[in-house]
Short mmCIF file of C-alpha atoms and ligand atoms in Angstrom, two decimals:
data_model
loop_
_atom_site.label_atom_id
_atom_site.label_comp_id
_atom_site.label_asym_id
_atom_site.label_seq_id
_atom_site.Cartn_x
_atom_site.Cartn_y
_atom_site.Cartn_z
CA MET A 1 -0.25 -0.17 0.17
CA SER A 2 1.75 3.65 -0.81
CA LYS A 3 2.15 6.00 1.91
CA ASN A 4 -0.18 8.37 -0.05
CA ALA A 5 -3.03 6.02 0.15
CA ASP A 6 -2.50 5.25 4.27
CA GLN A 7 -2.26 9.03 4.67
CA LEU A 8 -5.57 9.85 2.72
CA ALA A 9 -7.82 6.31 4.39
CA ALA A 10 -6.84 8.58 7.95
CA HIS A 11 -7.95 12.01 6.35
CA ILE A 12 -11.38 10.14 5.33
CA ARG A 13 -11.41 8.53 8.68
CA ALA A 14 -11.14 12.12 10.55
CA ALA A 15 -14.39 12.49 8.35
CA ALA A 16 -16.26 9.86 8.27
CA GLY A 17 -15.60 7.61 11.74
CA ASP A 18 -13.51 4.98 12.42
CA ALA A 19 -15.57 1.75 11.48
CA PRO A 20 -13.83 -0.07 9.02
CA VAL A 21 -15.44 -0.25 5.19
CA GLU A 22 -16.63 -3.33 4.31
CA VAL A 23 -17.31 -3.22 0.62
CA GLY A 24 -16.32 -0.62 -2.01
CA LEU A 25 -18.68 0.39 -4.83
CA ILE A 26 -17.69 1.84 -8.63
CA LEU A 27 -20.53 3.66 -9.77
CA GLY A 28 -21.11 3.69 -13.55
CA SER A 29 -22.81 6.12 -16.12
CA GLY A 30 -25.71 7.32 -14.98
CA LEU A 31 -25.60 4.91 -11.83
CA GLY A 32 -24.74 7.40 -9.56
CA HIS A 33 -28.00 8.03 -7.55
CA LEU A 34 -27.09 4.71 -5.39
CA ALA A 35 -24.17 7.03 -3.55
CA ASP A 36 -27.30 9.66 -2.60
CA ALA A 37 -28.84 6.71 -0.90
CA VAL A 38 -25.94 6.15 1.72
CA ASP A 39 -26.78 7.82 5.48
CA GLY A 40 -22.71 9.41 5.45
CA VAL A 41 -20.12 11.88 4.41
CA ALA A 42 -19.80 12.77 0.94
CA ILE A 43 -16.06 14.11 0.26
CA PRO A 44 -14.98 15.68 -3.18
CA TYR A 45 -12.42 13.78 -5.14
CA SER A 46 -10.39 17.53 -5.37
CA ASP A 47 -10.04 16.97 -1.42
CA LEU A 48 -8.48 13.54 -1.81
CA ALA A 49 -4.93 14.70 -3.25
CA GLY A 50 -3.86 12.17 -5.94
CA PHE A 51 -7.50 11.62 -6.96
CA PRO A 52 -8.66 11.35 -10.50
CA HIS A 53 -10.70 14.18 -11.79
CA ALA A 54 -13.41 11.94 -13.08
CA GLY A 55 -14.17 14.34 -15.53
CA VAL A 56 -16.80 11.94 -17.46
CA SER A 57 -20.84 13.63 -17.68
CA GLY A 58 -23.02 11.06 -15.55
CA HIS A 59 -20.50 11.18 -13.11
CA ASN A 60 -20.21 12.41 -9.64
CA PRO A 61 -16.91 12.95 -8.35
CA ASN A 62 -17.27 12.21 -4.51
CA LEU A 63 -16.26 9.50 -2.10
CA VAL A 64 -19.30 8.75 -0.26
CA ILE A 65 -18.54 6.90 3.23
CA GLY A 66 -20.99 5.98 5.25
CA THR A 67 -23.92 2.74 5.89
CA LEU A 68 -26.52 1.49 3.05
CA GLU A 69 -28.80 -1.45 4.39
CA GLY A 70 -26.40 -1.74 7.48
CA THR A 71 -23.44 -2.27 5.65
CA ARG A 72 -20.28 0.11 6.08
CA VAL A 73 -19.43 1.32 2.76
CA ALA A 74 -17.50 3.63 0.76
CA VAL A 75 -19.00 4.66 -2.58
CA PHE A 76 -17.08 5.56 -5.66
CA GLY A 77 -19.68 7.99 -7.27
CA GLY A 78 -17.28 8.95 -10.20
CA ARG A 79 -14.67 6.79 -12.00
CA ALA A 80 -11.87 8.01 -13.91
CA HIS A 81 -11.13 6.00 -17.33
CA TYR A 82 -8.18 5.35 -19.16
CA TYR A 83 -9.44 7.44 -22.44
CA GLU A 84 -9.50 10.20 -20.02
CA SER A 85 -5.64 10.34 -19.55
CA GLY A 86 -4.15 7.64 -21.27
CA ARG A 87 -3.35 6.26 -17.52
CA GLY A 88 -4.70 2.70 -17.11
CA ASP A 89 -3.83 2.53 -13.37
CA VAL A 90 -6.14 5.67 -12.92
CA MET A 91 -8.15 3.95 -10.49
CA ARG A 92 -5.47 2.36 -8.38
CA LEU A 93 -4.95 5.13 -5.31
CA PRO A 94 -8.83 5.27 -4.78
CA LEU A 95 -9.03 1.27 -4.69
CA GLU A 96 -5.53 1.38 -2.36
CA VAL A 97 -7.25 3.46 -0.55
CA LEU A 98 -10.69 1.61 -0.39
CA LYS A 99 -8.14 -1.35 1.12
CA ALA A 100 -6.68 0.73 3.34
CA LEU A 101 -10.40 1.40 4.94
CA GLY A 102 -10.91 -2.16 5.36
CA ALA A 103 -12.96 -3.06 2.73
CA ASP A 104 -12.47 -6.96 1.42
CA ARG A 105 -15.02 -6.26 -1.59
CA LEU A 106 -16.01 -4.28 -4.23
CA ILE A 107 -18.90 -4.04 -6.68
CA VAL A 108 -18.38 -2.52 -9.91
CA THR A 109 -21.00 -1.23 -11.68
CA ASN A 110 -21.21 0.07 -15.70
CA ALA A 111 -23.30 0.88 -18.43
CA ALA A 112 -22.62 -1.30 -21.22
CA GLY A 113 -23.81 -1.96 -24.78
CA SER A 114 -25.14 -5.56 -25.20
CA LEU A 115 -24.38 -7.90 -27.67
CA ARG A 116 -26.97 -10.60 -26.70
CA GLN A 117 -30.62 -10.08 -28.12
CA ASP A 118 -31.70 -12.35 -25.14
CA ILE A 119 -30.26 -9.21 -22.99
CA PRO A 120 -32.01 -5.94 -23.71
CA PRO A 121 -31.48 -2.50 -22.70
CA GLY A 122 -32.85 -2.01 -19.46
CA GLU A 123 -31.65 -5.42 -18.36
CA LEU A 124 -28.73 -6.35 -15.99
CA MET A 125 -25.22 -8.77 -16.78
CA LEU A 126 -23.60 -10.14 -14.16
CA ILE A 127 -20.11 -10.67 -15.24
CA GLU A 128 -18.77 -13.33 -15.18
CA ASP A 129 -15.37 -12.81 -16.69
CA HIS A 130 -13.86 -10.32 -18.80
CA ILE A 131 -11.99 -10.21 -22.32
CA ASN A 132 -9.13 -6.77 -22.01
CA PHE A 133 -9.63 -6.12 -25.49
CA SER A 134 -7.97 -2.85 -25.28
CA GLY A 135 -4.67 -5.02 -24.32
CA LEU A 136 -3.43 -2.30 -21.96
CA ASN A 137 -2.79 -3.48 -18.08
CA PRO A 138 -2.86 -0.85 -14.79
CA LEU A 139 -0.02 -3.17 -13.81
CA ILE A 140 2.72 -2.46 -16.48
CA GLY A 141 5.32 -0.93 -14.46
CA GLU A 142 4.29 -2.02 -11.04
CA ARG A 143 7.80 -3.74 -9.98
CA SER A 144 7.10 -6.33 -7.34
CA ASP A 145 5.57 -10.32 -7.91
CA ALA A 146 2.59 -9.56 -7.25
CA ARG A 147 1.75 -8.33 -10.17
CA PHE A 148 1.57 -11.68 -11.60
CA VAL A 149 -2.17 -11.60 -10.74
CA PRO A 150 -4.02 -14.56 -11.16
CA MET A 151 -7.09 -13.66 -12.98
CA GLY A 152 -9.05 -16.99 -12.73
CA GLY A 153 -12.23 -16.64 -10.82
CA ALA A 154 -11.74 -12.90 -10.87
CA TYR A 155 -15.16 -12.23 -10.70
CA ASP A 156 -16.09 -14.25 -7.16
CA ALA A 157 -18.35 -17.18 -7.64
CA ASP A 158 -19.64 -16.48 -3.74
CA MET A 159 -20.62 -13.03 -4.67
CA ARG A 160 -22.24 -14.10 -8.08
CA ALA A 161 -24.12 -16.75 -6.59
CA ARG A 162 -25.62 -14.18 -3.50
CA PHE A 163 -26.30 -11.83 -6.38
CA THR A 164 -28.02 -14.27 -8.83
CA GLU A 165 -30.30 -15.68 -6.07
CA LEU A 166 -31.60 -12.09 -4.62
CA ALA A 167 -31.77 -11.09 -8.01
CA ALA A 168 -34.05 -13.83 -9.00
CA GLY A 169 -36.12 -13.67 -5.19
CA GLU A 170 -37.02 -9.82 -6.77
CA SER A 171 -37.48 -11.28 -10.11
CA ILE A 172 -35.08 -8.64 -11.83
CA ALA A 173 -33.59 -11.23 -15.11
CA LEU A 174 -29.62 -11.22 -14.61
CA LYS A 175 -28.03 -13.08 -16.92
CA PRO A 176 -24.27 -13.95 -16.35
CA GLY A 177 -22.15 -12.95 -19.77
CA VAL A 178 -18.65 -11.43 -20.44
CA TYR A 179 -17.75 -8.09 -20.38
CA ALA A 180 -15.08 -6.73 -22.84
CA TRP A 181 -13.27 -3.69 -22.44
CA TYR A 182 -13.15 -1.50 -25.37
CA SER A 183 -10.62 1.54 -24.55
CA GLY A 184 -12.74 4.60 -25.80
CA PRO A 185 -14.11 7.42 -26.02
CA SER A 186 -15.29 6.61 -29.62
CA PHE A 187 -17.87 3.78 -29.92
CA GLU A 188 -17.16 0.31 -31.79
CA THR A 189 -17.22 -0.25 -35.45
CA PRO A 190 -19.67 -2.49 -35.92
CA ALA A 191 -16.86 -4.54 -37.60
CA GLU A 192 -15.76 -4.70 -34.32
CA ILE A 193 -18.48 -5.55 -32.19
CA ARG A 194 -18.51 -8.61 -34.83
CA ALA A 195 -15.33 -9.84 -33.87
CA ILE A 196 -15.54 -9.22 -30.55
CA ARG A 197 -18.77 -11.35 -30.46
CA THR A 198 -16.66 -14.13 -32.21
CA LEU A 199 -14.64 -13.83 -29.32
CA GLY A 200 -16.93 -14.65 -26.56
CA ALA A 201 -18.48 -11.24 -25.66
CA ASP A 202 -21.46 -10.64 -24.59
CA ALA A 203 -21.43 -6.66 -23.68
CA VAL A 204 -18.99 -3.97 -24.34
CA GLY A 205 -18.01 -1.31 -22.40
CA MET A 206 -14.90 1.55 -22.09
CA SER A 207 -14.22 0.75 -18.09
CA THR A 208 -14.22 -1.94 -14.95
CA VAL A 209 -11.41 -4.63 -16.99
CA PRO A 210 -8.46 -1.95 -15.45
CA GLU A 211 -10.19 -1.37 -11.96
CA VAL A 212 -10.94 -5.42 -11.22
CA ILE A 213 -7.52 -6.34 -12.69
CA LEU A 214 -6.39 -3.71 -9.78
CA ALA A 215 -8.60 -5.20 -7.22
CA ARG A 216 -7.72 -8.22 -7.81
CA PHE A 217 -4.49 -7.16 -7.17
CA LEU A 218 -5.40 -5.70 -4.36
CA GLY A 219 -7.29 -8.88 -2.75
CA LEU A 220 -10.07 -7.79 -3.08
CA ARG A 221 -12.74 -10.00 -3.85
CA VAL A 222 -14.88 -8.34 -6.51
CA LEU A 223 -18.31 -8.37 -8.50
CA GLY A 224 -19.34 -6.94 -11.21
CA VAL A 225 -22.64 -6.13 -12.89
CA SER A 226 -23.75 -4.31 -16.46
CA VAL A 227 -26.55 -2.02 -16.97
CA ILE A 228 -27.23 -2.44 -20.57
CA THR A 229 -28.00 0.72 -22.18
CA ASN A 230 -28.45 -0.26 -25.49
CA MET A 231 -27.82 -2.71 -28.47
CA ALA A 232 -23.90 -3.00 -29.63
CA GLN A 233 -23.10 -0.68 -32.92
CA GLY A 234 -24.73 -2.44 -35.79
CA LEU A 235 -26.91 -5.26 -33.97
CA SER A 236 -29.92 -2.23 -34.21
CA ASP A 237 -31.00 0.84 -35.72
CA GLU A 238 -30.72 2.93 -32.67
CA ALA A 239 -28.13 5.35 -32.59
CA ILE A 240 -25.58 5.07 -30.19
CA SER A 241 -24.44 7.74 -27.96
CA HIS A 242 -23.29 9.15 -24.30
CA SER A 243 -26.60 10.87 -24.14
CA HIS A 244 -27.93 8.07 -24.86
CA THR A 245 -26.37 6.08 -21.99
CA LYS A 246 -26.89 8.60 -19.39
CA ALA A 247 -31.05 8.87 -20.53
CA MET A 248 -31.12 4.84 -20.59
CA ALA A 249 -28.88 3.84 -17.81
CA PRO A 250 -31.67 4.90 -15.24
CA LEU A 251 -33.91 1.65 -16.17
CA GLY A 252 -31.49 -0.75 -15.23
CA ALA A 253 -30.61 1.43 -12.36
CA LYS A 254 -33.66 1.14 -10.54
CA LYS A 255 -33.31 -2.47 -10.60
CA LEU A 256 -29.51 -2.90 -9.78
CA GLU A 257 -30.34 -0.25 -6.48
CA LYS A 258 -32.77 -3.02 -5.18
CA VAL A 259 -30.50 -6.22 -5.74
CA VAL A 260 -27.37 -4.17 -4.15
CA ARG A 261 -29.69 -3.28 -1.31
CA GLN A 262 -31.00 -6.37 -0.57
CA TYR A 263 -26.84 -7.76 -1.09
CA LEU A 264 -25.78 -5.34 1.77
CA THR A 265 -28.60 -6.41 3.59
CA ARG A 266 -27.69 -8.51 7.25
CA ASP A 267 -28.93 -10.93 7.79
N1 HPA B 301 -20.01 0.65 -25.96
C1 HPA B 301 -19.07 0.95 -25.08
N2 HPA B 301 -19.24 1.33 -23.99
C2 HPA B 301 -20.45 1.83 -23.74
C3 HPA B 301 -21.76 1.49 -24.76
C4 HPA B 301 -21.17 0.72 -26.08
O1 HPA B 301 -22.11 0.21 -27.20
N3 HPA B 301 -22.72 1.76 -23.95
C5 HPA B 301 -22.49 2.30 -22.73
N4 HPA B 301 -21.50 2.03 -22.96
#
């Protein structure tokens, strides 16, 4: 853990209390509402030295520390993407801070395009695995042997099983699938979508994969959920745009919030 992460964690504890964080949540485009539901303290990223600016519209660059359904959480209202800076490790410090605050689990959410007609816009997809289609890695430059992170089972089987059970209990469709990371910020071409479909992808987006690699590097257990906002390029006549993503995200976000709240509820 970097000295900086420990210092930031101490600063956050002074503002939000000493109780250890259990679960971290990263909210994707248009999914920021969940942060408002937390009973706690919001700290702007700009008060946290070294935190990324997370300047994409549809993101709310605050770290909210508090309680949701009885569980102590740290909610990252905005994530920084590789395409904003060209740095694959932009989320490393935030995740180190999460770990320093005591968390052992991370829930990563994103808005994504679907490659499957049976997972239409407005539905959720449970990420069971990913394809690093961008080929970039946030651990490039890391010196320790810990950089050789095994990525089998990166998406925690127990967390997935629990989430699947809870979604079923709420009658919310939650099919498992493979998420492919495309660097962005341009959207994919139809040929790229056909290519990643052939490679085994079920959804595509511009985030998540670097964070999951970093989270596994730090020993966090990970759950990933995609909120499907559109069919991927070439699979529907509907035009793809960021404003469409932001407009569609709340549909799936409501479902996501229900299942996340259940997950965080103490038995
Ligand atoms: N492609 C990449 N990222 C996305 C998409 C998409 O179709 N939809 C939402 N985020």
